[in-house]
PDB file of C-alpha atoms and ligand atoms in Angstrom:
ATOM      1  CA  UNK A   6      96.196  61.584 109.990  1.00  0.00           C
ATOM      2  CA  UNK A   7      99.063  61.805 107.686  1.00  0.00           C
ATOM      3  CA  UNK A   8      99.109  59.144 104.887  1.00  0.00           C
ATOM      4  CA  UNK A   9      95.509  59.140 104.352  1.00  0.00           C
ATOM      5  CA  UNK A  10      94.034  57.565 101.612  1.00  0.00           C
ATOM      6  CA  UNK A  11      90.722  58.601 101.920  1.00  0.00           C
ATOM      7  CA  UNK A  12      89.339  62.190 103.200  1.00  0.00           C
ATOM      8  CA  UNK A  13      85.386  61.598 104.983  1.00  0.00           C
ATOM      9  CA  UNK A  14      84.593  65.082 104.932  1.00  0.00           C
ATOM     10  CA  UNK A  15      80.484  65.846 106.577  1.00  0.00           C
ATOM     11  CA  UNK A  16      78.759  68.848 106.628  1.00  0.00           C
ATOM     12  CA  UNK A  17      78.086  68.485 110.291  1.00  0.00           C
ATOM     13  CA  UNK A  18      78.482  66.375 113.167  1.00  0.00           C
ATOM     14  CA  UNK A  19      75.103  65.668 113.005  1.00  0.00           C
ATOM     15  CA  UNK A  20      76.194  63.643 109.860  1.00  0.00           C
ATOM     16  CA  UNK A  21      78.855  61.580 111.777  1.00  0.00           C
ATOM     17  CA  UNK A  22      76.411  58.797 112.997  1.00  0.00           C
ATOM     18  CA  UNK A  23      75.687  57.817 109.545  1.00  0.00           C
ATOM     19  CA  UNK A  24      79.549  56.999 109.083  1.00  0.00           C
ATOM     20  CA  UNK A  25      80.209  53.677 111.036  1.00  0.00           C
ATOM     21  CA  UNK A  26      79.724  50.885 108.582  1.00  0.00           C
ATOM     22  CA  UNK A  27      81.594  52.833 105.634  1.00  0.00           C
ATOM     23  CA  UNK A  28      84.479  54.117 108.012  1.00  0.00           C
ATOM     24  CA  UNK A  29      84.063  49.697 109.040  1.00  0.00           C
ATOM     25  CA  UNK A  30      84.530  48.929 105.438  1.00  0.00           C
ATOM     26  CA  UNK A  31      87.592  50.931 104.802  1.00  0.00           C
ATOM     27  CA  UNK A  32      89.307  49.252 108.520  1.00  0.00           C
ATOM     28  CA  UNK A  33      88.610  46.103 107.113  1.00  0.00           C
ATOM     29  CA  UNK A  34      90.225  46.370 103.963  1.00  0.00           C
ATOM     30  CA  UNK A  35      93.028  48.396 105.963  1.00  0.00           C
ATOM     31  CA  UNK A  36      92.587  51.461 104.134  1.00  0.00           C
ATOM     32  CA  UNK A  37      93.998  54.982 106.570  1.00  0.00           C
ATOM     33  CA  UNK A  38      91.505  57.250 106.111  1.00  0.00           C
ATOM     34  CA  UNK A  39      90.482  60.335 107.612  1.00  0.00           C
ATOM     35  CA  UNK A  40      86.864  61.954 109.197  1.00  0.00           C
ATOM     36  CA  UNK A  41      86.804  65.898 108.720  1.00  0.00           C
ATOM     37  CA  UNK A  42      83.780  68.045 109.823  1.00  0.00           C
ATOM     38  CA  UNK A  43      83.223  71.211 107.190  1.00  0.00           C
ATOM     39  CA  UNK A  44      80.055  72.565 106.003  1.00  0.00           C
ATOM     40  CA  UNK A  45      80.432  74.280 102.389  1.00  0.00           C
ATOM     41  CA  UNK A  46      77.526  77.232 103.357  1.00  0.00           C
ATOM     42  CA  UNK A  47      79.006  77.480 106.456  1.00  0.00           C
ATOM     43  CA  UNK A  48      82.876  77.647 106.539  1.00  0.00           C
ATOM     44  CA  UNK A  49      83.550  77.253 103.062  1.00  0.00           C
ATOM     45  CA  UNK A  50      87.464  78.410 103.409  1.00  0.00           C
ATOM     46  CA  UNK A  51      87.857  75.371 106.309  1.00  0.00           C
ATOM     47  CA  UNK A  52      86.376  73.327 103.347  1.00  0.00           C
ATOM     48  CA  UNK A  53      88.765  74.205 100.992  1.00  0.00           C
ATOM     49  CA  UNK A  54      91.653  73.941 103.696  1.00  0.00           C
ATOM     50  CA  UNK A  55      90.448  70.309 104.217  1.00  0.00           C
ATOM     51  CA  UNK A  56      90.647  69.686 100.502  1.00  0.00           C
ATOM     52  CA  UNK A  57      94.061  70.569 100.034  1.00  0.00           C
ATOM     53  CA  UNK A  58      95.318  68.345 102.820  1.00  0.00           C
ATOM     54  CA  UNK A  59      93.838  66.002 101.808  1.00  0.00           C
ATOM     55  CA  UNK A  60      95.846  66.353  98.851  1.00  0.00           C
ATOM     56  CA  UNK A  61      98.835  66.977 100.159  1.00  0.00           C
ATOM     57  CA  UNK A  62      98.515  64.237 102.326  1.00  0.00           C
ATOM     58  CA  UNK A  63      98.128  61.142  99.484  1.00  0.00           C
ATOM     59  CA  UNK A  64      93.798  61.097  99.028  1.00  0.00           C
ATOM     60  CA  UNK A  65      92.914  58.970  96.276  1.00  0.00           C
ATOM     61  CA  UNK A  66      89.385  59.624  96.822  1.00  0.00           C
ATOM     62  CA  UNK A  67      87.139  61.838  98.759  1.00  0.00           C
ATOM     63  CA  UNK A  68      83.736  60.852 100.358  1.00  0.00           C
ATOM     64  CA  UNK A  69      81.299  63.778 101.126  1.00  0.00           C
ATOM     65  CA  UNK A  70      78.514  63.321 103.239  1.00  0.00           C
ATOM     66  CA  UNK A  71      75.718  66.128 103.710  1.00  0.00           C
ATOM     67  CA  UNK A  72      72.034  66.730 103.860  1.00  0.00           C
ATOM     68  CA  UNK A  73      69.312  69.357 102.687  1.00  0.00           C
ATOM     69  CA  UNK A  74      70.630  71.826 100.540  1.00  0.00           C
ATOM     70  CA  UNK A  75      73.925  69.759 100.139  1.00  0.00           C
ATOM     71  CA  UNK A  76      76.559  71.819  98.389  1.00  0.00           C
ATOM     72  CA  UNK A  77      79.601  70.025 100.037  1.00  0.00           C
ATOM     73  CA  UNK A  78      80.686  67.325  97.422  1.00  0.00           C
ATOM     74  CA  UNK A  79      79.360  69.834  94.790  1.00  0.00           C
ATOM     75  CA  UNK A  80      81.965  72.366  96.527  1.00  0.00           C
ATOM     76  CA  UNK A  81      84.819  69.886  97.039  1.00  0.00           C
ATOM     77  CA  UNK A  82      84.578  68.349  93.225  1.00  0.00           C
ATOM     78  CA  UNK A  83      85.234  72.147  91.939  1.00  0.00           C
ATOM     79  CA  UNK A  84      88.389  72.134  94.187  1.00  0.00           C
ATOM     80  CA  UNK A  85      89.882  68.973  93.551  1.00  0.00           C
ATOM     81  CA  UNK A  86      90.500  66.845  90.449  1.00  0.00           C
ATOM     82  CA  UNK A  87      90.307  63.816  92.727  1.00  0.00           C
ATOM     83  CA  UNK A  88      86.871  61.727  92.166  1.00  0.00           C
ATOM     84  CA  UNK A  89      84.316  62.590  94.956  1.00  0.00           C
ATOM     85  CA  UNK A  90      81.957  60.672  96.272  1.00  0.00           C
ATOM     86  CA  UNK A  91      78.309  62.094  97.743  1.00  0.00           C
ATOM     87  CA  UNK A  92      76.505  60.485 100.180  1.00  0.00           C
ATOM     88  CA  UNK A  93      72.735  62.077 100.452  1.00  0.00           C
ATOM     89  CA  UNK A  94      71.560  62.738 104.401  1.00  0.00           C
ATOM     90  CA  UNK A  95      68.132  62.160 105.228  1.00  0.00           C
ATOM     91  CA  UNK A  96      67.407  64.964 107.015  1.00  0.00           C
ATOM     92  CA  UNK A  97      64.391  66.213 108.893  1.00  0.00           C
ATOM     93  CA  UNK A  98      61.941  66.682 106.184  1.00  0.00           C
ATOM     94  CA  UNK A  99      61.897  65.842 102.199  1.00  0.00           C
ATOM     95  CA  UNK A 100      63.496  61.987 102.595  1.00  0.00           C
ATOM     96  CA  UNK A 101      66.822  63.071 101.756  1.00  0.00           C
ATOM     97  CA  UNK A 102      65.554  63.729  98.191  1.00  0.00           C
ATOM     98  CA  UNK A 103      66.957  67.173  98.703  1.00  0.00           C
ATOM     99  CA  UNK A 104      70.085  65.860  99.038  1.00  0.00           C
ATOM    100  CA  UNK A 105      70.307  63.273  96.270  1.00  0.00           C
ATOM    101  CA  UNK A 106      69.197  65.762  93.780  1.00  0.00           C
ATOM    102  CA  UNK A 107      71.613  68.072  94.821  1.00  0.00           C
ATOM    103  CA  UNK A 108      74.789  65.694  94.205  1.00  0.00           C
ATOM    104  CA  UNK A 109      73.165  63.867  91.438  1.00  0.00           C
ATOM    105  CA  UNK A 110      71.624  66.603  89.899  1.00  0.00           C
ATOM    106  CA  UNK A 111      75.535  68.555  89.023  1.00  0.00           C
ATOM    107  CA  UNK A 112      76.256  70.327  86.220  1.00  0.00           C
ATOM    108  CA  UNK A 113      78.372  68.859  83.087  1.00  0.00           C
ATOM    109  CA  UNK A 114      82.133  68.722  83.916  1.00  0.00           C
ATOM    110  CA  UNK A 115      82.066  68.526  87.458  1.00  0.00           C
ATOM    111  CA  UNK A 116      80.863  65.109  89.042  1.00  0.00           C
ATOM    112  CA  UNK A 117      79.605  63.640  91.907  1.00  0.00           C
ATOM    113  CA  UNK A 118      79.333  60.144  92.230  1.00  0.00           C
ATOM    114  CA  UNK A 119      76.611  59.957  94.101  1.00  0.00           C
ATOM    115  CA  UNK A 120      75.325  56.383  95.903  1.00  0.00           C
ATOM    116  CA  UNK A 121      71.932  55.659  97.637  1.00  0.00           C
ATOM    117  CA  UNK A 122      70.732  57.735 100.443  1.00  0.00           C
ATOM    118  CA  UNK A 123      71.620  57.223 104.409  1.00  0.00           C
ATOM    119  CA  UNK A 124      73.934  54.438 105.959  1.00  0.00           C
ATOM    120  CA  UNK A 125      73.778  51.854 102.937  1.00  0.00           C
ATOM    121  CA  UNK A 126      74.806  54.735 100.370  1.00  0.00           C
ATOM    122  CA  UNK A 127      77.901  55.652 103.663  1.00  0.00           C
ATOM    123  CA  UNK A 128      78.963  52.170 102.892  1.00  0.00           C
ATOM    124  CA  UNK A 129      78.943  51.842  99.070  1.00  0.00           C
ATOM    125  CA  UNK A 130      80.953  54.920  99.308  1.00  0.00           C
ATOM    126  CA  UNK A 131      83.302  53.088 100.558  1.00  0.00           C
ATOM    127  CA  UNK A 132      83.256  50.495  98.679  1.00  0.00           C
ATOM    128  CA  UNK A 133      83.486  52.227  95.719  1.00  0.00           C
ATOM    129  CA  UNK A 134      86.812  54.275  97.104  1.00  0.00           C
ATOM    130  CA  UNK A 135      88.202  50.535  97.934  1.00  0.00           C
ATOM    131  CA  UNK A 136      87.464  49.646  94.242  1.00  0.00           C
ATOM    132  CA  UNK A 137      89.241  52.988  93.085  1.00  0.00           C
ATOM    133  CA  UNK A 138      92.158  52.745  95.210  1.00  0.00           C
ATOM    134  CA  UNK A 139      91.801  48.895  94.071  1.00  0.00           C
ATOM    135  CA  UNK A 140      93.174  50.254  90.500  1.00  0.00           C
ATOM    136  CA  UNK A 141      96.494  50.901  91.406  1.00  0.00           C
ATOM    137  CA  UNK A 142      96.817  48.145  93.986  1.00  0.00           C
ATOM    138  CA  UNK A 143      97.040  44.416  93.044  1.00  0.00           C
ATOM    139  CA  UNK A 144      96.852  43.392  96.884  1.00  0.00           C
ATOM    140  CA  UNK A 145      93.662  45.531  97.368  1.00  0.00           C
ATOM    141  CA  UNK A 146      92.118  44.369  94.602  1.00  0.00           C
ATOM    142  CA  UNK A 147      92.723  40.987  95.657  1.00  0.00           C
ATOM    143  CA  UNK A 148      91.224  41.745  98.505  1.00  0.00           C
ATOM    144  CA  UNK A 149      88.508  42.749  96.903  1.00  0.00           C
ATOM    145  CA  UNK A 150      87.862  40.178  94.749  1.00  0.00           C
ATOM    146  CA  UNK A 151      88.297  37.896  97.548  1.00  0.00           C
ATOM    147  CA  UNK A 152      85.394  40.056  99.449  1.00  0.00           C
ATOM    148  CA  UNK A 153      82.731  40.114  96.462  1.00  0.00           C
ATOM    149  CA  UNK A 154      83.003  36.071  96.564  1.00  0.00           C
ATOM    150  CA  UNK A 155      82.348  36.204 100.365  1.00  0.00           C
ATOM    151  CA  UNK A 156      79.094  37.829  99.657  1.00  0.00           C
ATOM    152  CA  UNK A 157      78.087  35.624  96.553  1.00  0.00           C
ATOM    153  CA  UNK A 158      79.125  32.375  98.618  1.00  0.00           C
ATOM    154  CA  UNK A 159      76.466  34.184 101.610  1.00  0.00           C
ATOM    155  CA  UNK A 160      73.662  34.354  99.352  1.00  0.00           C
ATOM    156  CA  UNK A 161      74.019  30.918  97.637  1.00  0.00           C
ATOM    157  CA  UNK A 162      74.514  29.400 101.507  1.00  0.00           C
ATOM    158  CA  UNK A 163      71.194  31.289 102.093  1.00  0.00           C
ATOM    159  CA  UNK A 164      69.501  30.051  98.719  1.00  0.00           C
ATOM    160  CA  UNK A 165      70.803  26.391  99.896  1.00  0.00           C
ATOM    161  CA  UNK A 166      69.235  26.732 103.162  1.00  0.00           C
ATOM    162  CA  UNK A 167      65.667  27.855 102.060  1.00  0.00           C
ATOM    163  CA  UNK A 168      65.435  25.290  99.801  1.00  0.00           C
ATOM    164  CA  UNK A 169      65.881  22.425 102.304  1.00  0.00           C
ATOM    165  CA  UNK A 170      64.019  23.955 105.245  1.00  0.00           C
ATOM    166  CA  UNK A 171      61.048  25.950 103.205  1.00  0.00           C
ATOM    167  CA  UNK A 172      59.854  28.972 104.019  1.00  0.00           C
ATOM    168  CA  UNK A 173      58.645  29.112 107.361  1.00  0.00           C
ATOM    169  CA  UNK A 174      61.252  27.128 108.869  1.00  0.00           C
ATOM    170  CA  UNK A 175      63.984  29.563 107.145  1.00  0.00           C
ATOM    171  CA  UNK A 176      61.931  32.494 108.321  1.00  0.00           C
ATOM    172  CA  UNK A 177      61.716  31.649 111.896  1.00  0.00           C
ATOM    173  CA  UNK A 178      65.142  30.438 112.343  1.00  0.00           C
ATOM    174  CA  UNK A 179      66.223  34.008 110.556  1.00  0.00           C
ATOM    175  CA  UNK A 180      64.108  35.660 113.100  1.00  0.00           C
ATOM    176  CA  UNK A 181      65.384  34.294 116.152  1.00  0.00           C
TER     177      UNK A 181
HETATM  178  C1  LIG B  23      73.837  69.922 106.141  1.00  0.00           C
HETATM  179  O1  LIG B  23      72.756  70.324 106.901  1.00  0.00           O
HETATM  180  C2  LIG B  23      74.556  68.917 106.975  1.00  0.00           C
HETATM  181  O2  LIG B  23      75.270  68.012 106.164  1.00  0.00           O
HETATM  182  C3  LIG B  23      73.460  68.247 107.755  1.00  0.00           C
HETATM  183  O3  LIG B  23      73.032  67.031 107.157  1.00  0.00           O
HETATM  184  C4  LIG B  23      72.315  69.268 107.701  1.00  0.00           C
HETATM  185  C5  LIG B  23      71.896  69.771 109.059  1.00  0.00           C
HETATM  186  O4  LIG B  23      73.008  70.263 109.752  1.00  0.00           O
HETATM  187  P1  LIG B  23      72.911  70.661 111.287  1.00  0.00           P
HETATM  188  O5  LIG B  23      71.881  71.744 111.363  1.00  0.00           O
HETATM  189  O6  LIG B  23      72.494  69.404 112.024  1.00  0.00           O
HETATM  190  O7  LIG B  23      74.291  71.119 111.681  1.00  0.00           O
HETATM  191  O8  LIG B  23      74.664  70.988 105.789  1.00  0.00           O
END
């Protein structure tokens, strides 16, 4: 999509299922970003390709999602001065460990920002590209703000609750 702010790039479709609260996160703060499938073992040139669009195209931040040995945000943050974010896959074996070391784990000069493992990491990624297109974008960060006091005002609303039902009360009405 032309205009996007925000390249999703995953190492395989197999990765894509992970995406829906992050790509969520980015509709919700209106943010046009855009889902590209490239594997950095397996077509690195596509990779590249995707990169440079990306570019070309107005990114302000790129998300890269992979598992096992996962080169890809490794790969894209040595083509792209842009700040990349890694998302770790838990893939079939080794907890997605694999993965985490392999973003987190990069050498000096070339970053990875990498966030917790799976569908909770998919979303702070987003976040975190909200909060760094938030930097050049009063609205967004607005927004933003506006979004971090929804969650504060949910966790005091829970605190309140607990404390006038007790625990089992709170527990079975949050179970029902
Ligand atoms: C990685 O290998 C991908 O990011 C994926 O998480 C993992 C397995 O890929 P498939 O064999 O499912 O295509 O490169």
């Amino acid at each position: 999509m032309s205009g996007s702010k925000v390249l999703i790039i995953v190492g395989s479709d197999s990765d894509l299922p992970l995406l829906e609260g992050g790509a969520k996160v980015l509709e919700e703060f209106g943010i046009p970003y855009r889902i590209r499938v490239g594997s950095a073992h397996r077509s690195p040139e596509h990779v590249k390709a995707c990169v440079r669009e990306a570019e070309a195209q107005g990114a302000q931040a790129i998300i890269a999602v992979a598992g096992m040995a996962a080169a890809l945000p490794g790969v894209v943050a040595s083509e792209t001065t842009l700040p990349v974010i890694g998302v770790p896959v838990e893939g079939r074996s080794l907890s997605g460990m694999d993965a985490l070391f392999s973003m987190a784990q990069m050498p000096q000069g070339i970053p990875v920002a990498t966030v917790a493992i799976g569908r909770t990491g998919a979303v702070n990624a987003a976040i975190l590209a909200v909060q760094i297109l938030a930097l050049s974008d009063a609205a967004l960060r607005e927004k933003f703000t506006a979004y971090r006091a929804k969650m504060t005002a949910s966790v005091l609303e829970k605190d309140g609750r607990l404390q006038g039902s007790g625990l089992e009360k709170y527990l079975k009405e949050k179970n029902q």
